[in-house]
Amino acid sequence: MLFSLLINFSNKGAYKEPIMIKGRIVGTGSTIPKRILTNKELENIVDTSDEWIMRRTGIKERRISSDGQREETSDLAASASLKALEMGGIPAETLDMIVVGTVTPDRQFPSAACFVQKALKASKAVAFDVSAGCSGFLYALSVAGNAISTGSCKNALVIGAERLSTITNWKDRSTCVLLGDGAGAVVLTPTTDHDGILSTHLGSDGSYWKLLYASSEETYEIPEILDIAEGKPFYIKMEGNRLFKKAVSCLADIAVSALEHHDLSGSDIKLMVPHQANLRIIQAVAEKLSIPMDKVYTNIHKYGNTSSASIPIALDEANREGLLKAGDYVLLVTFGAGLTWGASVVKWYS
Ligand code: ACO
């Protein structure tokens, strides 16, 4: 067993700086369902307009998973994972841990992570889900990163995967226009260099749970134009306006804490990859951090809010577009149901 602080003694006990072990992201991957649901199509489902949705959220279209295409949460997650493992050159059988951030696992149990483990034949890995609303990916990243730091794990797969279409109330225009499906994954390996996940800072406040929760108070139906046989027996209920204000303040505060922890400021950040809930939230947070929008990655116009999946999907797209270089500081920030929130500072490795 390794330890997080390996204290080196050599030359008759002379003390050397402790060596920190951190998780390093060596591969990213994402998988998006093929079915595009446009704002125009939503105009036929609820009383809304493309103009309203674009102006208030920045969303143009989103992806909706399909039963016929076998796009369960774990299918999307396993597909994204294969791409991340391939990029990192990490064989699935060497994984020690698989953590999936999700609020829409295929089933109540077993976990989506166990289905991913089966699909990847990652027989050595412990596998479990983390439920933290839209913050699930950063919570999962924190768990896996800490496991690497303590030496209890070497290679880890961290996934954010959601099928929000199965918990969407398609009669509620204030939520159904926001949500989409997808999955993203990162592969972590240990590093003792100066790169890797420098730290992840998390927050929760259950006293605000009623701003966003899963409700079973009404029944709902999936629109016929979507290939989803059956939804879950509950759906998303949200007080969007109050949530918006909490999101901006929590995101900005946790991001500042994370940056200050490393004596960094917004100007040191090469790329901010925020949770994609609303373009106006992202712009407000970037302004508070003095990070110009050309250093903020957004893909909300294509995918809407994919909850736990949004950060790893965006990170993968940014990575594959060549926007991240070795030594770049990357800021990941998230906010979601719980309430939960978090920020992670990553020094990129490539
Ligand atoms: N189309 C047309 N009109 C609409 C729609 C729609 N899709 N949705 C709401 N409206 C109407 C409302 O009924 C209201 O009408 P009224 O003035 O006649 O009563 C008006 O638009 C304004 O409604 P608000 O809710 O005040 O609109 P707001 O500007 O706040 O935008 C939104 C709503 C987009 C939901 C915003 O509040 C938001 O993004 N909130 C945060 C969402 C979030 O961060 N979620 C966190 C994570 S989600 C998760 O965890 C899965």
Tab-separated table of N, CA, C and O and ligand atoms in Angstrom, residues 46-49 52-53 56-57 103 133-135 164 172-175 177-179 212 236 238-245 247 275 277-278 280-281 305 307 335-337, ligand 1:
chain	number	residue	atom	x	y	z
A	46	VAL	N	-44.839	21.857	-26.049
A	46	VAL	CA	-45.281	22.796	-24.993
A	46	VAL	C	-45.386	24.203	-25.591
A	46	VAL	O	-44.886	24.457	-26.688
A	47	ASP	N	-46.012	25.103	-24.819
A	47	ASP	CA	-46.183	26.494	-25.273
A	47	ASP	C	-44.869	27.246	-25.063
A	47	ASP	O	-44.619	27.820	-23.992
A	48	THR	N	-44.006	27.180	-26.076
A	48	THR	CA	-42.698	27.829	-25.989
A	48	THR	C	-42.278	28.283	-27.382
A	48	THR	O	-43.024	28.082	-28.347
A	49	SER	N	-41.112	28.900	-27.479
A	49	SER	CA	-40.625	29.302	-28.803
A	49	SER	C	-39.106	29.178	-28.836
A	49	SER	O	-38.428	29.296	-27.800
A	52	TRP	N	-37.577	32.292	-27.330
A	52	TRP	CA	-37.544	32.367	-25.850
A	52	TRP	C	-36.428	31.476	-25.298
A	52	TRP	O	-35.639	31.905	-24.452
A	53	ILE	N	-36.362	30.255	-25.810
A	53	ILE	CA	-35.382	29.299	-25.258
A	53	ILE	C	-33.957	29.812	-25.509
A	53	ILE	O	-33.115	29.804	-24.600
A	56	ARG	N	-33.304	33.034	-23.263
A	56	ARG	CA	-33.249	32.844	-21.810
A	56	ARG	C	-32.220	31.802	-21.374
A	56	ARG	O	-31.836	31.765	-20.216
A	57	THR	N	-31.803	30.900	-22.304
A	57	THR	CA	-30.916	29.802	-21.876
A	57	THR	C	-29.678	29.606	-22.749
A	57	THR	O	-28.706	29.006	-22.294
A	103	VAL	N	-27.863	10.824	-11.794
A	103	VAL	CA	-29.145	10.753	-11.073
A	103	VAL	C	-30.144	9.929	-11.875
A	103	VAL	O	-31.295	9.785	-11.481
A	133	GLY	N	-26.749	15.366	-7.926
A	133	GLY	CA	-27.371	16.233	-8.927
A	133	GLY	C	-26.406	16.508	-10.068
A	133	GLY	O	-25.636	15.620	-10.469
A	134	CYS	N	-26.445	17.733	-10.563
A	134	CYS	CA	-25.556	18.085	-11.685
A	134	CYS	C	-24.096	18.087	-11.275
A	134	CYS	O	-23.211	18.163	-12.132
A	135	SER	N	-23.822	18.065	-9.964
A	135	SER	CA	-22.428	18.078	-9.489
A	135	SER	C	-21.827	16.677	-9.426
A	135	SER	O	-20.698	16.513	-8.950
A	164	LEU	N	-31.633	12.231	-18.781
A	164	LEU	CA	-32.631	13.087	-18.118
A	164	LEU	C	-33.982	13.022	-18.810
A	164	LEU	O	-35.015	13.333	-18.198
A	172	ASP	N	-44.121	20.356	-18.659
A	172	ASP	CA	-43.617	21.513	-17.914
A	172	ASP	C	-42.603	22.286	-18.769
A	172	ASP	O	-41.432	21.901	-18.882
A	173	ARG	N	-43.056	23.395	-19.365
A	173	ARG	CA	-42.180	24.125	-20.292
A	173	ARG	C	-40.983	24.756	-19.594
A	173	ARG	O	-39.973	25.079	-20.227
A	174	SER	N	-41.086	24.947	-18.269
A	174	SER	CA	-39.975	25.610	-17.578
A	174	SER	C	-38.798	24.668	-17.335
A	174	SER	O	-37.703	25.116	-16.982
A	175	THR	N	-39.005	23.364	-17.514
A	175	THR	CA	-37.874	22.431	-17.351
A	175	THR	C	-37.579	21.616	-18.615
A	175	THR	O	-36.416	21.377	-18.931
A	177	VAL	N	-37.495	22.178	-21.674
A	177	VAL	CA	-36.688	22.793	-22.740
A	177	VAL	C	-35.195	22.818	-22.380
A	177	VAL	O	-34.352	23.108	-23.231
A	178	LEU	N	-34.887	22.545	-21.100
A	178	LEU	CA	-33.503	22.715	-20.628
A	178	LEU	C	-32.655	21.458	-20.771
A	178	LEU	O	-31.430	21.551	-20.856
A	179	LEU	N	-33.295	20.283	-20.769
A	179	LEU	CA	-32.561	19.057	-20.440
A	179	LEU	C	-32.184	18.215	-21.657
A	179	LEU	O	-32.859	18.256	-22.687
A	212	LEU	N	-34.949	22.217	-6.393
A	212	LEU	CA	-34.763	21.274	-7.507
A	212	LEU	C	-34.798	19.851	-6.967
A	212	LEU	O	-33.921	19.467	-6.205
A	236	ILE	N	-38.488	15.868	-12.803
A	236	ILE	CA	-37.801	17.039	-12.250
A	236	ILE	C	-38.778	18.165	-11.966
A	236	ILE	O	-39.607	18.511	-12.811
A	238	MET	N	-38.643	22.195	-10.449
A	238	MET	CA	-37.594	23.199	-10.220
A	238	MET	C	-38.174	24.588	-10.030
A	238	MET	O	-39.135	24.959	-10.692
A	239	GLU	N	-37.572	25.335	-9.108
A	239	GLU	CA	-37.860	26.772	-8.973
A	239	GLU	C	-36.718	27.511	-9.661
A	239	GLU	O	-35.733	27.905	-9.007
A	240	GLY	N	-36.832	27.637	-10.976
A	240	GLY	CA	-35.707	28.081	-11.803
A	240	GLY	C	-35.132	29.427	-11.418
A	240	GLY	O	-33.908	29.598	-11.363
A	241	ASN	N	-36.023	30.365	-11.112
A	241	ASN	CA	-35.562	31.728	-10.845
A	241	ASN	C	-34.681	31.813	-9.605
A	241	ASN	O	-33.599	32.420	-9.616
A	242	ARG	N	-35.149	31.200	-8.483
A	242	ARG	CA	-34.345	31.221	-7.242
A	242	ARG	C	-33.068	30.408	-7.414
A	242	ARG	O	-32.005	30.760	-6.898
A	243	LEU	N	-33.181	29.312	-8.167
A	243	LEU	CA	-32.020	28.459	-8.411
A	243	LEU	C	-30.946	29.214	-9.184
A	243	LEU	O	-29.748	29.087	-8.906
A	244	PHE	N	-31.397	29.990	-10.138
A	244	PHE	CA	-30.480	30.783	-10.966
A	244	PHE	C	-29.578	31.645	-10.079
A	244	PHE	O	-28.349	31.647	-10.212
A	245	LYS	N	-30.213	32.359	-9.115
A	245	LYS	CA	-29.423	33.274	-8.271
A	245	LYS	C	-28.466	32.499	-7.366
A	245	LYS	O	-27.309	32.885	-7.182
A	247	ALA	N	-27.225	29.596	-7.992
A	247	ALA	CA	-26.185	28.997	-8.844
A	247	ALA	C	-25.044	29.990	-9.073
A	247	ALA	O	-23.863	29.645	-8.912
A	275	HIS	N	-20.332	23.663	-15.627
A	275	HIS	CA	-21.571	22.912	-15.853
A	275	HIS	C	-22.456	23.747	-16.775
A	275	HIS	O	-22.592	24.955	-16.594
A	277	ALA	N	-25.721	24.697	-17.553
A	277	ALA	CA	-27.140	24.746	-17.155
A	277	ALA	C	-27.869	25.871	-17.871
A	277	ALA	O	-29.038	25.720	-18.236
A	278	ASN	N	-27.195	26.995	-18.030
A	278	ASN	CA	-27.820	28.160	-18.645
A	278	ASN	C	-26.685	29.107	-19.056
A	278	ASN	O	-25.813	29.422	-18.232
A	280	ARG	N	-26.624	32.190	-19.485
A	280	ARG	CA	-26.583	33.430	-18.687
A	280	ARG	C	-25.913	33.192	-17.339
A	280	ARG	O	-25.226	34.067	-16.804
A	281	ILE	N	-26.100	32.005	-16.744
A	281	ILE	CA	-25.413	31.670	-15.485
A	281	ILE	C	-23.901	31.638	-15.741
A	281	ILE	O	-23.104	32.218	-15.003
A	305	ASN	N	-28.787	21.065	-20.872
A	305	ASN	CA	-28.233	20.677	-19.573
A	305	ASN	C	-28.255	19.156	-19.459
A	305	ASN	O	-29.321	18.550	-19.374
A	307	SER	N	-26.765	17.568	-16.970
A	307	SER	CA	-26.486	17.280	-15.558
A	307	SER	C	-25.035	16.800	-15.377
A	307	SER	O	-24.115	17.452	-15.844
A	335	PHE	N	-22.716	23.069	-10.315
A	335	PHE	CA	-23.777	23.409	-9.377
A	335	PHE	C	-24.983	22.533	-9.707
A	335	PHE	O	-25.266	22.301	-10.879
A	336	GLY	N	-25.704	22.063	-8.698
A	336	GLY	CA	-26.868	21.238	-9.022
A	336	GLY	C	-27.748	20.938	-7.825
A	336	GLY	O	-27.605	21.543	-6.753
A	337	ALA	N	-28.662	19.987	-8.047
A	337	ALA	CA	-29.648	19.617	-7.029
A	337	ALA	C	-28.942	19.166	-5.761
A	337	ALA	O	-27.858	18.612	-5.786
B	1	ACO	N1	-41.045	29.148	-22.963
B	1	ACO	C1	-41.719	30.310	-22.845
B	1	ACO	N2	-41.942	30.902	-21.656
B	1	ACO	C2	-41.475	30.292	-20.557
B	1	ACO	C3	-40.776	29.072	-20.608
B	1	ACO	C4	-40.571	28.498	-21.870
B	1	ACO	N3	-39.892	27.338	-22.052
B	1	ACO	N4	-40.442	28.717	-19.362
B	1	ACO	C5	-40.907	29.662	-18.539
B	1	ACO	N5	-41.535	30.604	-19.267
B	1	ACO	C6	-42.193	31.833	-18.797
B	1	ACO	C7	-42.657	31.728	-17.362
B	1	ACO	O1	-43.916	31.098	-17.282
B	1	ACO	C8	-42.726	33.186	-16.975
B	1	ACO	O2	-43.914	33.724	-17.486
B	1	ACO	P1	-44.750	34.796	-16.630
B	1	ACO	O3	-43.835	35.986	-16.480
B	1	ACO	O4	-45.949	35.064	-17.485
B	1	ACO	O5	-45.059	34.129	-15.333
B	1	ACO	C9	-41.565	33.815	-17.750
B	1	ACO	O6	-41.253	32.884	-18.800
B	1	ACO	C10	-40.323	34.045	-16.914
B	1	ACO	O7	-40.062	32.864	-16.154
B	1	ACO	P2	-38.798	32.729	-15.230
B	1	ACO	O8	-38.799	31.381	-14.578
B	1	ACO	O9	-38.695	33.942	-14.356
B	1	ACO	O10	-37.649	32.804	-16.336
B	1	ACO	P3	-36.099	32.864	-16.133
B	1	ACO	O11	-35.573	34.017	-16.834
B	1	ACO	O12	-35.691	32.664	-14.699
B	1	ACO	O13	-35.598	31.573	-16.935
B	1	ACO	C11	-34.848	29.367	-16.435
B	1	ACO	C12	-36.040	30.293	-16.526
B	1	ACO	C13	-34.264	29.227	-17.819
B	1	ACO	C14	-35.325	28.012	-15.960
B	1	ACO	C15	-33.793	29.943	-15.466
B	1	ACO	O14	-34.410	30.342	-14.285
B	1	ACO	C16	-32.703	28.969	-15.130
B	1	ACO	O15	-31.899	28.603	-15.972
B	1	ACO	N6	-32.591	28.571	-13.843
B	1	ACO	C17	-31.507	27.754	-13.353
B	1	ACO	C18	-31.571	26.342	-13.860
B	1	ACO	C19	-30.442	25.561	-13.213
B	1	ACO	O16	-29.380	26.068	-12.959
B	1	ACO	N7	-30.644	24.298	-12.946
B	1	ACO	C20	-29.588	23.632	-12.183
B	1	ACO	C21	-29.310	22.389	-12.560
B	1	ACO	S1	-30.586	21.485	-13.352
B	1	ACO	C22	-30.375	19.857	-12.784
B	1	ACO	O17	-29.814	19.641	-11.763
B	1	ACO	C23	-30.957	18.759	-13.630
